[in-house]
Short mmCIF file of C-alpha atoms and ligand atoms in Angstrom, two decimals:
data_model
loop_
_atom_site.label_atom_id
_atom_site.label_comp_id
_atom_site.label_asym_id
_atom_site.label_seq_id
_atom_site.Cartn_x
_atom_site.Cartn_y
_atom_site.Cartn_z
CA MET A 275 5.66 13.66 -1.39
CA GLY A 276 8.26 13.31 -4.47
CA LYS A 277 7.35 14.20 -7.83
CA ILE A 278 4.39 12.43 -9.37
CA ILE A 279 5.38 10.37 -12.56
CA ARG A 280 2.57 9.23 -15.11
CA PHE A 281 3.50 5.90 -17.05
CA GLY A 282 1.29 3.60 -18.98
CA VAL A 283 0.31 0.16 -17.86
CA SER A 284 -0.79 -3.00 -20.05
CA MET A 285 -1.92 -6.11 -18.86
CA GLU A 286 -4.83 -8.26 -19.85
CA GLU A 287 -8.13 -7.57 -19.69
CA LYS A 288 -9.18 -9.89 -17.48
CA LEU A 289 -6.59 -9.13 -14.52
CA LEU A 290 -7.84 -5.55 -15.14
CA GLU A 291 -11.32 -6.64 -14.60
CA THR A 292 -10.27 -8.83 -11.69
CA PHE A 293 -8.03 -5.36 -10.30
CA ASP A 294 -11.56 -3.10 -11.16
CA HIS A 295 -13.16 -5.38 -8.80
CA PHE A 296 -10.77 -4.98 -5.79
CA ILE A 297 -10.48 -1.43 -6.01
CA ASN A 298 -14.55 -1.02 -5.80
CA ARG A 299 -14.47 -4.07 -3.00
CA GLU A 300 -11.46 -2.00 -1.03
CA GLY A 301 -12.73 1.55 -1.66
CA TYR A 302 -10.63 2.68 -4.06
CA LYS A 303 -11.42 5.55 -5.12
CA ASN A 304 -9.17 5.22 -8.63
CA ARG A 305 -6.46 2.71 -9.68
CA SER A 306 -3.72 4.99 -9.19
CA GLU A 307 -3.77 4.98 -5.52
CA ALA A 308 -4.49 0.69 -5.35
CA ILE A 309 -1.55 0.18 -7.89
CA ARG A 310 0.41 2.80 -5.28
CA ASP A 311 -0.69 0.15 -2.38
CA VAL A 312 -0.37 -3.08 -3.83
CA ILE A 313 3.47 -1.61 -4.36
CA ARG A 314 4.18 -0.85 -1.22
CA LYS A 315 2.42 -3.80 -0.02
CA GLU A 316 5.08 -5.77 -1.72
CA PHE A 317 7.95 -3.45 -0.62
CA VAL A 318 6.92 -4.01 2.86
CA GLU A 319 7.02 -7.79 2.68
CA GLU A 320 10.72 -6.96 1.04
CA GLU A 321 11.77 -5.05 4.22
CA TRP A 322 10.77 -8.10 6.40
CA GLU A 323 13.22 -10.16 4.75
CA LYS A 324 16.00 -7.66 4.66
CA ASP A 325 18.28 -7.01 7.34
CA VAL A 326 16.41 -3.10 7.94
CA ILE A 327 14.49 -1.64 10.23
CA VAL A 328 10.69 -2.83 10.45
CA ALA A 329 7.70 -1.57 12.09
CA GLY A 330 4.87 -3.68 13.16
CA CYS A 331 2.23 -4.53 16.42
CA LEU A 332 1.30 -7.81 18.05
CA LEU A 333 -1.87 -8.47 19.45
CA LEU A 334 -2.41 -11.24 21.51
CA VAL A 335 -5.46 -12.45 23.42
CA TYR A 336 -5.03 -13.86 26.42
CA ASP A 337 -7.05 -15.08 29.82
CA HIS A 338 -5.06 -12.93 32.93
CA HIS A 339 -6.19 -15.75 35.52
CA LYS A 340 -3.55 -18.18 33.37
CA ARG A 341 -0.92 -19.12 36.18
CA ASP A 342 2.26 -16.87 35.96
CA LEU A 343 1.03 -15.56 31.73
CA VAL A 344 0.80 -12.06 33.04
CA SER A 345 4.50 -11.69 34.47
CA LYS A 346 5.95 -14.07 31.43
CA ILE A 347 4.61 -12.04 29.05
CA MET A 348 6.25 -8.75 31.15
CA GLU A 349 8.48 -10.25 31.59
CA THR A 350 9.33 -11.17 27.62
CA GLN A 351 8.60 -7.73 26.88
CA HIS A 352 10.92 -6.24 29.50
CA ASN A 353 14.05 -8.53 27.98
CA TYR A 354 12.77 -6.49 24.47
CA HIS A 355 12.49 -3.07 25.63
CA GLU A 356 15.12 -2.02 23.15
CA ILE A 357 12.00 -2.53 20.25
CA ILE A 358 9.06 -2.14 21.84
CA ILE A 359 8.10 1.32 21.62
CA SER A 360 4.19 1.06 22.98
CA THR A 361 1.98 -1.29 24.69
CA GLN A 362 -1.36 -0.92 25.73
CA HIS A 363 -3.61 -3.26 27.49
CA ILE A 364 -7.61 -3.57 27.38
CA HIS A 365 -9.56 -5.19 30.01
CA MET A 366 -11.97 -7.44 27.77
CA ASP A 367 -14.33 -8.78 30.43
CA HIS A 368 -14.03 -10.33 33.67
CA LYS A 369 -11.03 -13.22 32.91
CA ASN A 370 -9.98 -11.82 28.64
CA CYS A 371 -6.89 -9.47 27.80
CA LEU A 372 -6.21 -7.63 24.82
CA GLU A 373 -2.66 -6.40 24.72
CA ILE A 374 -1.13 -4.79 21.53
CA ILE A 375 2.68 -4.36 21.37
CA VAL A 376 3.82 -1.71 18.34
CA VAL A 377 7.43 -2.33 17.69
CA LYS A 378 10.00 -1.35 15.82
CA GLY A 379 13.10 -3.18 14.79
CA LYS A 380 14.91 -6.08 12.80
CA ALA A 381 11.96 -8.56 11.34
CA GLU A 382 14.08 -11.19 13.03
CA THR A 383 14.42 -9.28 16.81
CA ILE A 384 10.52 -8.57 15.84
CA ARG A 385 9.33 -12.34 14.72
CA ARG A 386 11.90 -13.75 17.70
CA LEU A 387 10.20 -11.94 20.18
CA TYR A 388 6.21 -13.09 18.95
CA GLY A 389 7.34 -16.15 18.48
CA ILE A 390 7.71 -16.55 22.44
CA LEU A 391 4.61 -14.70 22.58
CA LYS A 392 2.15 -16.55 21.19
CA ALA A 393 3.87 -20.00 22.17
CA LEU A 394 2.69 -18.97 25.74
CA LYS A 395 0.40 -21.32 27.71
CA GLY A 396 -2.55 -19.25 27.79
CA VAL A 397 -2.28 -17.07 24.57
CA LYS A 398 -5.38 -17.50 23.17
CA TYR A 399 -4.91 -15.70 19.79
CA SER A 400 -2.19 -13.55 18.04
CA THR A 401 -1.36 -11.63 15.53
CA LEU A 402 2.04 -9.98 13.78
CA SER A 403 0.91 -7.23 11.41
CA LYS A 404 3.98 -6.15 9.48
CA ALA A 405 4.54 -2.73 8.67
CA SER A 406 7.19 -0.24 7.14
CA THR A 407 8.82 2.76 9.19
CA GLY A 408 8.14 4.79 6.12
CA ARG A 409 11.29 5.67 5.29
CA LYS A 410 11.27 3.83 1.92
CA ILE A 411 7.52 3.62 0.53
NI1 LIG B 6 -6.56 -7.35 31.10
#
């Protein structure tokens, strides 16, 4: 971590009240930590709009009995092996699987991979969690 610099922030009372509610709800110990996280989150969003390397996590819930689904998911992952860091497969019950795919690469490529996987027939639920490699935040 670099040098810590203190600075004053002015804002409307009502906005600060709302922010303090947010801080309590989220369990922050102080405003500084909350402000840092809000700023970092904004920068992660910005990284995802630029041509830089980002990280993220795709989550899929699917029925593995669905015809050809498992092989399609596998084939897609092999096609995108350059951005897939790791995958974790959890057998939720007799028919449902949950898969976590950790990725690192250009946002555009990650979005393309996510688009293919979530549209496969038999994928019941999917999310894309945007993250950063952490170098710039
Ligand atoms: Ni499974």
